[in-house]
């Protein structure tokens, strides 16, 4: 994708159009250009591919307790003018942009990710050459321009790559399919190397996995998997619009060991959920979710902020067609001082899990669930038999209180955490974390 | 030359007559009420999707405008995969009338909030109400001479509520099509209050086995998870191997599953005419649902079931609306009275877990213990597991209370009673 589209726009003119509508609250324009390449692979060949190139634009304004949004297709001056015109009509405002001043501009080209896709395909073919496998690759090139009324326009772009699939590994109990999912915020050589590093162990021969034992177990979340846990048990319940969330009423309460620090950190662009500024034009900044075991403040967008509690840069929108809502970005967990061997020894007996697939939380009841695709039994401080997929369940506050104070010294990016859906809105999310132990989690096979 | 003409010419130059342009224009109005804040949207979205066959490969590209779609053709073709040629249908359809404007969606939040509080004696609080109405205009043209257009209207309502007692918290989400009986405020309020009451009062499940009476919302979720068995080629062998007996029986004799077109739809996502057809009739499997490609691969006729939930993806076999029709409908109170000992499940706590390959079904529900036709006590977090095939064969009665739900597609199901002791309650 070239950057011609945003350079061709008269951004000052867009700001002049939206500015009068922000006088009694706030208003902004969001323009988005998105191209997406999806490939289905199997048996070493491409079995299907789609290319989608989209652009859209919306204008939004607040009047007291009412927020109105008008969205139209296209992302040029003509589309922006039409969006502002419709918004002014909805608000019964007399501030209509002048008709003659809008230009139609060409949408940006979608570039040529073909070379990248061939490298990715080659990587999978080499890694899995002796195994049956299937995969789906998705590359999303995203560019956004945010024009807040009375503020400075911001533009940024991201490349988000997702790889999902399954490979048939040889175990002593026969062949078994093993799922994988990797989400990286870049298409460069470093990301491809990281994928190679994460995928290589999948086909290593080993014992056949057994079903995870049902019951209450101590669980070691390794290789960044703890970021997935905190995304569910901290990030979602601390979103300012999380209706009835128990955590929102416990501000500054001590809920976890004092060794534990967790932040929401959108400015970490090396993680999947990063962005320089949210879709309301507020720069992303570090927001404590857990500080020395004490709960941090809520994640806020502009609608859920006031003079004393400004936006935390978490006003996120999946696209111009959606209203903003406070949503987490990257969950970053502070490191401790223990080696991985010390963590396993500390666990004693339980489960070591590094591959979480998906999660869900009900902020009102505080019940959360995490699905894992594989794990390993730990007995008396030693790794034992692998286990197949299962589900971890618990209560948010119980789980936070049950985090062991000993934390791993090395932090790992959580590349399994990728696209997060809430209320039908799907946004990128990421994180990094050291290994940590949660005591007494409910485990069951699936 | 217009952008659309240019796209048409480019495709014809590449693929001769083996091309198709699908376009979609959605106009949507939304209204969300939450904690005194109102969010309103007026959205317009357009999309153009091109599919074409060049030699042995078929390709797909889409964009917001014909120009963006045309710009994506080369890249898409470089990743096109070999596939069977879809013989795009010709023919014509009557002219579509003028496009209606989407009505402002009714949002009953202000009426619903006191009703919910009243039904629950103040224990339940309405958290948010979201309503949407949409008018979708689809048009299709292809190299075989088809040129067709149709308008469809839809709407839905999503209500969320939370409740709290001294020891427990509960939350409920209800998603229903707008305009129907289930979206009426008094009925919604009662459903919300009932579900929260069970979640707040419920104890552990005392039974190991028994009969199972399912609320229509749970039956709809199970049917939605079962639907892929009937679609296209993917599960063709699996359906025969694990779900059909030698006589082709899929379910209980009273069970009929009808696939229906979406309201207002005259053709599917590829221009094939669509009509209602029985997928399962009196328990016997009758018809698979096909688009052009899956029909050709299976050596069967297309059934007008090319499903396009979005212009961003190629069509796939699916159903716009699936209806469970029982041969004899039993009034709901009689259905409850017929339960000797078992569970009346009223709401799902987690998405239905269905493994089609392994023929497994697992539900996590709140409900009531029923003994001799009477509710004895609330149960929270009961887990019901068993074989999916046995579930469909074990249905012994269906209620006269069919309700429509929005799952992956629209599903209409009444209350269902499963009498065989094939489920474990844990």
PDB file of N, CA, C and O in Angstrom, chain B residues 12 37 65 81 96 98 110 123 130 164 174 188 193 278 284 326 380 385 392 414:
ATOM      1  N   UNK B  12     -14.124  -9.829 -18.553  1.00  0.00           N
ATOM      2  CA  UNK B  12     -14.473 -10.534 -19.789  1.00  0.00           C
ATOM      3  C   UNK B  12     -13.216 -10.809 -20.611  1.00  0.00           C
ATOM      4  O   UNK B  12     -13.088 -11.881 -21.227  1.00  0.00           O
ATOM      5  N   UNK B  37     -26.397   6.785  28.204  1.00  0.00           N
ATOM      6  CA  UNK B  37     -25.731   7.308  27.006  1.00  0.00           C
ATOM      7  C   UNK B  37     -26.353   6.647  25.772  1.00  0.00           C
ATOM      8  O   UNK B  37     -26.587   5.436  25.761  1.00  0.00           O
ATOM      9  N   UNK B  65     -14.961  -0.208  -4.084  1.00  0.00           N
ATOM     10  CA  UNK B  65     -15.461   0.329  -5.353  1.00  0.00           C
ATOM     11  C   UNK B  65     -15.039  -0.618  -6.479  1.00  0.00           C
ATOM     12  O   UNK B  65     -14.133  -1.431  -6.300  1.00  0.00           O
ATOM     13  N   UNK B  81      -6.077 -20.652  -7.063  1.00  0.00           N
ATOM     14  CA  UNK B  81      -5.845 -22.098  -6.951  1.00  0.00           C
ATOM     15  C   UNK B  81      -6.705 -22.839  -7.965  1.00  0.00           C
ATOM     16  O   UNK B  81      -7.796 -22.379  -8.314  1.00  0.00           O
ATOM     17  N   UNK B  96     -36.446  -5.476  -9.429  1.00  0.00           N
ATOM     18  CA  UNK B  96     -36.636  -5.165  -8.008  1.00  0.00           C
ATOM     19  C   UNK B  96     -37.272  -3.779  -7.925  1.00  0.00           C
ATOM     20  O   UNK B  96     -37.005  -2.916  -8.756  1.00  0.00           O
ATOM     21  N   UNK B  98     -38.163  -0.030  -5.976  1.00  0.00           N
ATOM     22  CA  UNK B  98     -37.239   0.984  -5.449  1.00  0.00           C
ATOM     23  C   UNK B  98     -36.701   0.569  -4.087  1.00  0.00           C
ATOM     24  O   UNK B  98     -37.381  -0.134  -3.332  1.00  0.00           O
ATOM     25  N   UNK B 110     -36.180   2.446  27.291  1.00  0.00           N
ATOM     26  CA  UNK B 110     -36.855   3.196  28.356  1.00  0.00           C
ATOM     27  C   UNK B 110     -38.107   2.471  28.846  1.00  0.00           C
ATOM     28  O   UNK B 110     -38.489   2.593  29.999  1.00  0.00           O
ATOM     29  N   UNK B 123     -34.330  -6.882  41.405  1.00  0.00           N
ATOM     30  CA  UNK B 123     -33.053  -7.602  41.505  1.00  0.00           C
ATOM     31  C   UNK B 123     -32.217  -7.490  40.228  1.00  0.00           C
ATOM     32  O   UNK B 123     -31.006  -7.687  40.260  1.00  0.00           O
ATOM     33  N   UNK B 130     -29.349  -2.678  22.392  1.00  0.00           N
ATOM     34  CA  UNK B 130     -28.834  -2.305  21.078  1.00  0.00           C
ATOM     35  C   UNK B 130     -29.841  -2.748  20.033  1.00  0.00           C
ATOM     36  O   UNK B 130     -30.301  -3.888  20.049  1.00  0.00           O
ATOM     37  N   UNK B 164     -27.630  -9.042  40.922  1.00  0.00           N
ATOM     38  CA  UNK B 164     -26.727  -9.318  42.034  1.00  0.00           C
ATOM     39  C   UNK B 164     -27.540  -9.674  43.266  1.00  0.00           C
ATOM     40  O   UNK B 164     -28.523  -9.006  43.593  1.00  0.00           O
ATOM     41  N   UNK B 174     -29.647 -11.312  25.505  1.00  0.00           N
ATOM     42  CA  UNK B 174     -30.679 -11.872  24.636  1.00  0.00           C
ATOM     43  C   UNK B 174     -30.608 -11.187  23.276  1.00  0.00           C
ATOM     44  O   UNK B 174     -30.680  -9.964  23.193  1.00  0.00           O
ATOM     45  N   UNK B 188     -39.642  -9.775  26.527  1.00  0.00           N
ATOM     46  CA  UNK B 188     -38.198  -9.674  26.770  1.00  0.00           C
ATOM     47  C   UNK B 188     -37.917  -9.517  28.260  1.00  0.00           C
ATOM     48  O   UNK B 188     -37.013 -10.156  28.806  1.00  0.00           O
ATOM     49  N   UNK B 193     -35.694 -11.499  33.303  1.00  0.00           N
ATOM     50  CA  UNK B 193     -35.859 -11.688  34.752  1.00  0.00           C
ATOM     51  C   UNK B 193     -35.789 -13.170  35.120  1.00  0.00           C
ATOM     52  O   UNK B 193     -35.151 -13.553  36.112  1.00  0.00           O
ATOM     53  N   UNK B 278     -36.923 -29.161   2.174  1.00  0.00           N
ATOM     54  CA  UNK B 278     -36.745 -29.933   3.406  1.00  0.00           C
ATOM     55  C   UNK B 278     -35.353 -30.551   3.403  1.00  0.00           C
ATOM     56  O   UNK B 278     -34.978 -31.247   2.459  1.00  0.00           O
ATOM     57  N   UNK B 284     -36.017 -38.209   8.274  1.00  0.00           N
ATOM     58  CA  UNK B 284     -35.185 -38.783   7.210  1.00  0.00           C
ATOM     59  C   UNK B 284     -34.430 -37.663   6.491  1.00  0.00           C
ATOM     60  O   UNK B 284     -35.031 -36.651   6.106  1.00  0.00           O
ATOM     61  N   UNK B 326     -42.077 -29.327  13.912  1.00  0.00           N
ATOM     62  CA  UNK B 326     -42.437 -30.624  14.491  1.00  0.00           C
ATOM     63  C   UNK B 326     -43.751 -31.121  13.889  1.00  0.00           C
ATOM     64  O   UNK B 326     -44.631 -30.314  13.579  1.00  0.00           O
ATOM     65  N   UNK B 380     -27.836 -24.136  38.787  1.00  0.00           N
ATOM     66  CA  UNK B 380     -26.899 -23.259  38.080  1.00  0.00           C
ATOM     67  C   UNK B 380     -25.722 -24.080  37.575  1.00  0.00           C
ATOM     68  O   UNK B 380     -25.263 -25.006  38.239  1.00  0.00           O
ATOM     69  N   UNK B 385     -23.829 -33.486  28.622  1.00  0.00           N
ATOM     70  CA  UNK B 385     -22.977 -33.939  27.521  1.00  0.00           C
ATOM     71  C   UNK B 385     -23.475 -35.266  26.976  1.00  0.00           C
ATOM     72  O   UNK B 385     -24.125 -36.046  27.674  1.00  0.00           O
ATOM     73  N   UNK B 392     -30.492 -35.725  18.464  1.00  0.00           N
ATOM     74  CA  UNK B 392     -31.511 -35.510  17.430  1.00  0.00           C
ATOM     75  C   UNK B 392     -32.473 -36.698  17.333  1.00  0.00           C
ATOM     76  O   UNK B 392     -33.634 -36.535  17.001  1.00  0.00           O
ATOM     77  N   UNK B 414     -38.786 -24.496  18.253  1.00  0.00           N
ATOM     78  CA  UNK B 414     -39.637 -24.477  19.453  1.00  0.00           C
ATOM     79  C   UNK B 414     -38.917 -25.137  20.643  1.00  0.00           C
ATOM     80  O   UNK B 414     -37.783 -25.601  20.496  1.00  0.00           O
TER      81      UNK B 414
END
